[in-house]
Amino acid sequence: MNIQLAPRITAPFGSIDSVHKTPHTGIDIAMPIGSKVYAPEGGIVSRIADYGDSSLGKAVFIKTKAGYQYIFGHLSDNTIVKEGTRVHAGDCIALSGSTGFSTGPHLHIGLVNKVGAFIDPAEAAPKAGGHLGILGKVLEKSYNQAQDNVQEHARSVLYDTALGFIQGVGDLLIDLSYCIGLIGAGMCIIFHVAGWDKGMKWAGILTVAYVFIKFLAAGA
């Protein structure tokens, strides 16, 4: 089974909607709570913030050598790195969540340029000196991990379903064996009374078989 997952942007840069009354200063990406968030490029952790139930909730700010600043918000855990920590591209910096003013699990990514203006992280790559691949670099590992988890879960469900089916078939066969043993033994006794000279012999065989199967089933 090959399941392909792709980032789903729930609120693009500049959007105005029921949640964002003013132009959105970043992009929101749907992501399960607890997903790892990775640094898209190297820099210094310039700030660790917790806005409580408002704004970005738990957030991490990373300042790059070129003077750009990344903002990651609505995190469930922003204690993986500390202020002043130097991080490299691909380092895990936080876990995604739904803290702050949030309508569901997602990751907010903001990007501020050298003059302090917000720019679109999803469009910043080639123009801002390689600043993105943000949907690739930040999310690639998380979504690969999520894909592996989904595939593992699918395999587990398939295995459990197959095992349950096999066990169900086994229980059915055991029940049928009970019926065949009991009914067959009874019928053989009736046939014996009716004149079948081997009736008692087969009744005995079926009775022994019934007891043996019951013993094996109890042991299992």
mmCIF file of C-alpha atoms in Angstrom:
data_model
loop_
_atom_site.group_PDB
_atom_site.id
_atom_site.type_symbol
_atom_site.label_atom_id
_atom_site.label_comp_id
_atom_site.label_asym_id
_atom_site.label_seq_id
_atom_site.Cartn_x
_atom_site.Cartn_y
_atom_site.Cartn_z
ATOM 1 C CA MET A 1 0.000 0.000 0.000
ATOM 2 C CA ASN A 2 1.461 3.361 -1.046
ATOM 3 C CA ILE A 3 -0.180 6.373 0.570
ATOM 4 C CA GLN A 4 0.959 9.801 -0.582
ATOM 5 C CA LEU A 5 0.429 12.712 1.798
ATOM 6 C CA ALA A 6 0.752 16.356 0.809
ATOM 7 C CA PRO A 7 0.713 19.487 2.989
ATOM 8 C CA ARG A 8 -2.709 21.139 3.091
ATOM 9 C CA ILE A 9 -2.627 24.918 3.477
ATOM 10 C CA THR A 10 -5.687 25.929 5.483
ATOM 11 C CA ALA A 11 -4.957 29.663 5.475
ATOM 12 C CA PRO A 12 -2.636 31.145 2.826
ATOM 13 C CA PHE A 13 -0.557 34.264 3.248
ATOM 14 C CA GLY A 14 -2.591 37.464 3.160
ATOM 15 C CA SER A 15 -5.947 35.721 3.554
ATOM 16 C CA ILE A 16 -8.843 37.422 5.354
ATOM 17 C CA ASP A 17 -11.556 35.186 6.758
ATOM 18 C CA SER A 18 -13.674 34.523 9.843
ATOM 19 C CA VAL A 19 -10.517 33.790 11.862
ATOM 20 C CA HIS A 20 -8.130 36.315 10.317
ATOM 21 C CA LYS A 21 -9.789 39.734 10.380
ATOM 22 C CA THR A 22 -6.642 41.349 8.976
ATOM 23 C CA PRO A 23 -4.358 39.927 6.247
ATOM 24 C CA HIS A 24 -2.757 36.708 7.471
ATOM 25 C CA THR A 25 0.963 37.234 8.103
ATOM 26 C CA GLY A 26 1.980 33.645 7.400
ATOM 27 C CA ILE A 27 0.625 30.336 6.178
ATOM 28 C CA ASP A 28 -1.291 27.735 8.188
ATOM 29 C CA ILE A 29 -0.720 24.090 7.393
ATOM 30 C CA ALA A 30 -2.908 21.269 8.728
ATOM 31 C CA MET A 31 -0.738 18.946 10.790
ATOM 32 C CA PRO A 32 -1.485 16.358 13.499
ATOM 33 C CA ILE A 33 -0.645 17.444 17.042
ATOM 34 C CA GLY A 34 2.801 16.251 18.057
ATOM 35 C CA SER A 35 4.298 16.217 14.539
ATOM 36 C CA LYS A 36 7.965 17.165 14.481
ATOM 37 C CA VAL A 37 8.806 20.590 13.054
ATOM 38 C CA TYR A 38 12.233 20.963 11.431
ATOM 39 C CA ALA A 39 14.333 24.045 10.763
ATOM 40 C CA PRO A 40 14.285 24.933 7.033
ATOM 41 C CA GLU A 41 17.766 26.450 7.310
ATOM 42 C CA GLY A 42 20.422 27.268 9.859
ATOM 43 C CA GLY A 43 20.181 30.128 12.311
ATOM 44 C CA ILE A 44 19.888 31.188 15.938
ATOM 45 C CA VAL A 45 16.808 30.677 18.087
ATOM 46 C CA SER A 46 16.051 34.334 18.744
ATOM 47 C CA ARG A 47 12.969 33.891 20.893
ATOM 48 C CA ILE A 48 10.814 31.297 22.651
ATOM 49 C CA ALA A 49 7.337 32.647 23.382
ATOM 50 C CA ASP A 50 4.115 31.485 24.998
ATOM 51 C CA TYR A 51 1.094 33.710 24.379
ATOM 52 C CA GLY A 52 -1.257 31.465 26.318
ATOM 53 C CA ASP A 53 -4.692 31.121 24.720
ATOM 54 C CA SER A 54 -4.167 34.044 22.370
ATOM 55 C CA SER A 55 -2.256 34.719 19.175
ATOM 56 C CA LEU A 56 0.323 32.039 18.268
ATOM 57 C CA GLY A 57 0.206 30.227 21.609
ATOM 58 C CA LYS A 58 3.552 28.504 21.978
ATOM 59 C CA ALA A 59 6.011 29.763 19.363
ATOM 60 C CA VAL A 60 9.633 29.543 18.228
ATOM 61 C CA PHE A 61 11.480 32.301 16.360
ATOM 62 C CA ILE A 62 14.642 31.586 14.331
ATOM 63 C CA LYS A 63 16.882 34.333 12.929
ATOM 64 C CA THR A 64 19.006 33.376 9.942
ATOM 65 C CA LYS A 65 22.483 34.623 9.119
ATOM 66 C CA ALA A 66 21.020 36.611 6.234
ATOM 67 C CA GLY A 67 18.755 38.502 8.623
ATOM 68 C CA TYR A 68 15.458 36.757 7.921
ATOM 69 C CA GLN A 69 13.314 35.481 10.766
ATOM 70 C CA TYR A 70 11.120 32.398 10.765
ATOM 71 C CA ILE A 71 8.140 32.163 13.103
ATOM 72 C CA PHE A 72 6.556 28.831 14.021
ATOM 73 C CA GLY A 73 3.335 29.033 16.020
ATOM 74 C CA HIS A 74 0.526 27.049 17.698
ATOM 75 C CA LEU A 75 3.091 24.498 18.900
ATOM 76 C CA SER A 76 2.393 21.839 21.495
ATOM 77 C CA ASP A 77 6.027 21.813 22.643
ATOM 78 C CA ASN A 78 8.480 24.671 22.159
ATOM 79 C CA THR A 79 11.008 23.511 24.761
ATOM 80 C CA ILE A 80 13.129 21.374 22.428
ATOM 81 C CA VAL A 81 15.408 24.334 21.710
ATOM 82 C CA LYS A 82 16.392 27.286 23.896
ATOM 83 C CA GLU A 83 16.893 30.959 23.124
ATOM 84 C CA GLY A 84 20.380 31.441 21.736
ATOM 85 C CA THR A 85 20.639 27.861 20.467
ATOM 86 C CA ARG A 86 22.241 27.513 17.043
ATOM 87 C CA VAL A 87 20.229 25.210 14.795
ATOM 88 C CA HIS A 88 21.004 23.717 11.412
ATOM 89 C CA ALA A 89 18.732 22.878 8.515
ATOM 90 C CA GLY A 90 16.852 19.700 9.336
ATOM 91 C CA ASP A 91 17.142 20.001 13.137
ATOM 92 C CA CYS A 92 13.940 19.277 15.052
ATOM 93 C CA ILE A 93 12.961 22.522 16.764
ATOM 94 C CA ALA A 94 9.434 21.894 18.076
ATOM 95 C CA LEU A 95 6.276 19.778 17.972
ATOM 96 C CA SER A 96 3.179 21.046 16.211
ATOM 97 C CA GLY A 97 -0.033 21.589 18.117
ATOM 98 C CA SER A 98 -3.119 23.767 18.453
ATOM 99 C CA THR A 99 -2.210 26.250 21.180
ATOM 100 C CA GLY A 100 -3.145 29.922 21.247
ATOM 101 C CA PHE A 101 -6.010 31.235 19.127
ATOM 102 C CA SER A 102 -6.517 28.125 17.020
ATOM 103 C CA THR A 103 -9.493 26.361 15.470
ATOM 104 C CA GLY A 104 -7.703 23.020 15.067
ATOM 105 C CA PRO A 105 -4.317 21.271 14.855
ATOM 106 C CA HIS A 106 -2.037 23.108 12.460
ATOM 107 C CA LEU A 107 1.341 24.770 12.094
ATOM 108 C CA HIS A 108 1.661 28.517 11.503
ATOM 109 C CA ILE A 109 4.761 29.528 9.570
ATOM 110 C CA GLY A 110 5.704 33.166 9.237
ATOM 111 C CA LEU A 111 8.703 34.733 7.529
ATOM 112 C CA VAL A 112 9.990 38.281 8.130
ATOM 113 C CA ASN A 113 12.507 39.811 5.735
ATOM 114 C CA LYS A 114 15.543 41.935 6.549
ATOM 115 C CA VAL A 115 13.547 45.160 6.743
ATOM 116 C CA GLY A 116 10.959 43.701 9.111
ATOM 117 C CA ALA A 117 8.150 43.044 6.626
ATOM 118 C CA PHE A 118 6.189 39.828 6.504
ATOM 119 C CA ILE A 119 6.589 37.902 3.256
ATOM 120 C CA ASP A 120 4.892 34.783 1.954
ATOM 121 C CA PRO A 121 6.879 31.728 3.125
ATOM 122 C CA ALA A 122 5.413 29.646 0.306
ATOM 123 C CA GLU A 123 6.717 32.065 -2.334
ATOM 124 C CA ALA A 124 9.989 33.135 -0.749
ATOM 125 C CA ALA A 125 12.330 30.483 -2.022
ATOM 126 C CA PRO A 126 14.168 31.519 -5.145
ATOM 127 C CA LYS A 127 13.675 35.265 -4.587
ATOM 128 C CA ALA A 128 14.933 35.442 -1.013
ATOM 129 C CA GLY A 129 18.151 33.581 -1.485
ATOM 130 C CA GLY A 130 16.901 30.056 -1.008
ATOM 131 C CA HIS A 131 14.535 30.706 1.869
ATOM 132 C CA LEU A 132 12.139 28.093 1.091
ATOM 133 C CA GLY A 133 11.569 24.852 0.072
ATOM 134 C CA ILE A 134 9.791 25.640 3.363
ATOM 135 C CA LEU A 135 6.945 23.292 2.505
ATOM 136 C CA GLY A 136 9.611 20.836 1.506
ATOM 137 C CA LYS A 137 12.283 21.345 4.139
ATOM 138 C CA VAL A 138 10.099 22.024 7.176
ATOM 139 C CA LEU A 139 7.420 19.505 6.370
ATOM 140 C CA GLU A 140 9.169 16.823 4.344
ATOM 141 C CA LYS A 141 10.394 14.884 7.366
ATOM 142 C CA SER A 142 7.137 15.350 9.278
ATOM 143 C CA TYR A 143 5.010 14.189 6.377
ATOM 144 C CA ASN A 144 7.308 11.303 5.580
ATOM 145 C CA GLN A 145 7.037 10.305 9.227
ATOM 146 C CA ALA A 146 3.251 10.699 9.074
ATOM 147 C CA GLN A 147 3.138 8.620 5.890
ATOM 148 C CA ASP A 148 5.154 5.871 7.565
ATOM 149 C CA ASN A 149 2.811 5.993 10.569
ATOM 150 C CA VAL A 150 -0.274 5.766 8.345
ATOM 151 C CA GLN A 151 1.165 2.877 6.375
ATOM 152 C CA GLU A 152 2.171 1.076 9.574
ATOM 153 C CA HIS A 153 -1.328 1.619 10.967
ATOM 154 C CA ALA A 154 -2.858 0.311 7.726
ATOM 155 C CA ARG A 155 -0.658 -2.785 7.888
ATOM 156 C CA SER A 156 -1.605 -3.286 11.545
ATOM 157 C CA VAL A 157 -5.325 -2.964 10.770
ATOM 158 C CA LEU A 158 -4.985 -5.367 7.830
ATOM 159 C CA TYR A 159 -3.105 -7.874 9.995
ATOM 160 C CA ASP A 160 -5.644 -7.613 12.824
ATOM 161 C CA THR A 161 -8.528 -7.994 10.369
ATOM 162 C CA ALA A 162 -6.958 -11.055 8.733
ATOM 163 C CA LEU A 163 -6.130 -12.575 12.116
ATOM 164 C CA GLY A 164 -9.672 -11.929 13.347
ATOM 165 C CA PHE A 165 -11.089 -13.544 10.204
ATOM 166 C CA ILE A 166 -8.886 -16.617 10.608
ATOM 167 C CA GLN A 167 -9.819 -16.911 14.278
ATOM 168 C CA GLY A 168 -13.481 -16.533 13.378
ATOM 169 C CA VAL A 169 -13.225 -19.266 10.762
ATOM 170 C CA GLY A 170 -11.421 -21.469 13.290
ATOM 171 C CA ASP A 171 -14.141 -20.937 15.895
ATOM 172 C CA LEU A 172 -16.787 -21.729 13.290
ATOM 173 C CA LEU A 173 -15.012 -24.954 12.312
ATOM 174 C CA ILE A 174 -14.727 -25.960 15.960
ATOM 175 C CA ASP A 175 -18.455 -25.310 16.465
ATOM 176 C CA LEU A 176 -19.236 -27.313 13.345
ATOM 177 C CA SER A 177 -17.010 -30.124 14.649
ATOM 178 C CA TYR A 178 -18.980 -30.135 17.891
ATOM 179 C CA CYS A 179 -22.232 -30.391 15.973
ATOM 180 C CA ILE A 180 -20.924 -33.108 13.678
ATOM 181 C CA GLY A 181 -19.549 -35.079 16.634
ATOM 182 C CA LEU A 182 -22.686 -34.871 18.763
ATOM 183 C CA ILE A 183 -25.279 -35.157 16.017
ATOM 184 C CA GLY A 184 -23.243 -37.766 14.147
ATOM 185 C CA ALA A 185 -22.841 -39.911 17.267
ATOM 186 C CA GLY A 186 -26.567 -39.645 17.970
ATOM 187 C CA MET A 187 -27.454 -40.585 14.403
ATOM 188 C CA CYS A 188 -25.086 -43.558 14.506
ATOM 189 C CA ILE A 189 -26.799 -44.827 17.662
ATOM 190 C CA ILE A 190 -30.187 -44.473 15.944
ATOM 191 C CA PHE A 191 -28.860 -46.332 12.890
ATOM 192 C CA HIS A 192 -27.478 -49.038 15.186
ATOM 193 C CA VAL A 193 -30.882 -49.483 16.764
ATOM 194 C CA ALA A 194 -32.325 -49.621 13.282
ATOM 195 C CA GLY A 195 -29.987 -52.461 12.405
ATOM 196 C CA TRP A 196 -26.680 -50.949 11.274
ATOM 197 C CA ASP A 197 -24.068 -53.190 12.894
ATOM 198 C CA LYS A 198 -21.309 -50.550 12.735
ATOM 199 C CA GLY A 199 -23.454 -47.843 14.280
ATOM 200 C CA MET A 200 -22.033 -48.120 17.801
ATOM 201 C CA LYS A 201 -18.467 -48.226 16.495
ATOM 202 C CA TRP A 202 -18.911 -44.937 14.595
ATOM 203 C CA ALA A 203 -20.823 -43.416 17.475
ATOM 204 C CA GLY A 204 -17.838 -44.169 19.682
ATOM 205 C CA ILE A 205 -15.387 -42.730 17.156
ATOM 206 C CA LEU A 206 -17.383 -39.510 16.790
ATOM 207 C CA THR A 207 -17.776 -39.167 20.545
ATOM 208 C CA VAL A 208 -14.024 -39.577 21.082
ATOM 209 C CA ALA A 209 -13.381 -37.066 18.278
ATOM 210 C CA TYR A 210 -15.781 -34.589 19.912
ATOM 211 C CA VAL A 211 -14.063 -34.932 23.306
ATOM 212 C CA PHE A 212 -10.617 -34.613 21.697
ATOM 213 C CA ILE A 213 -11.558 -31.460 19.774
ATOM 214 C CA LYS A 214 -13.105 -29.937 22.891
ATOM 215 C CA PHE A 215 -9.923 -30.717 24.816
ATOM 216 C CA LEU A 216 -7.746 -29.091 22.128
ATOM 217 C CA ALA A 217 -10.008 -26.042 21.952
ATOM 218 C CA ALA A 218 -9.881 -25.615 25.738
ATOM 219 C CA GLY A 219 -6.089 -25.875 25.648
ATOM 220 C CA ALA A 220 -5.875 -23.220 22.919
#
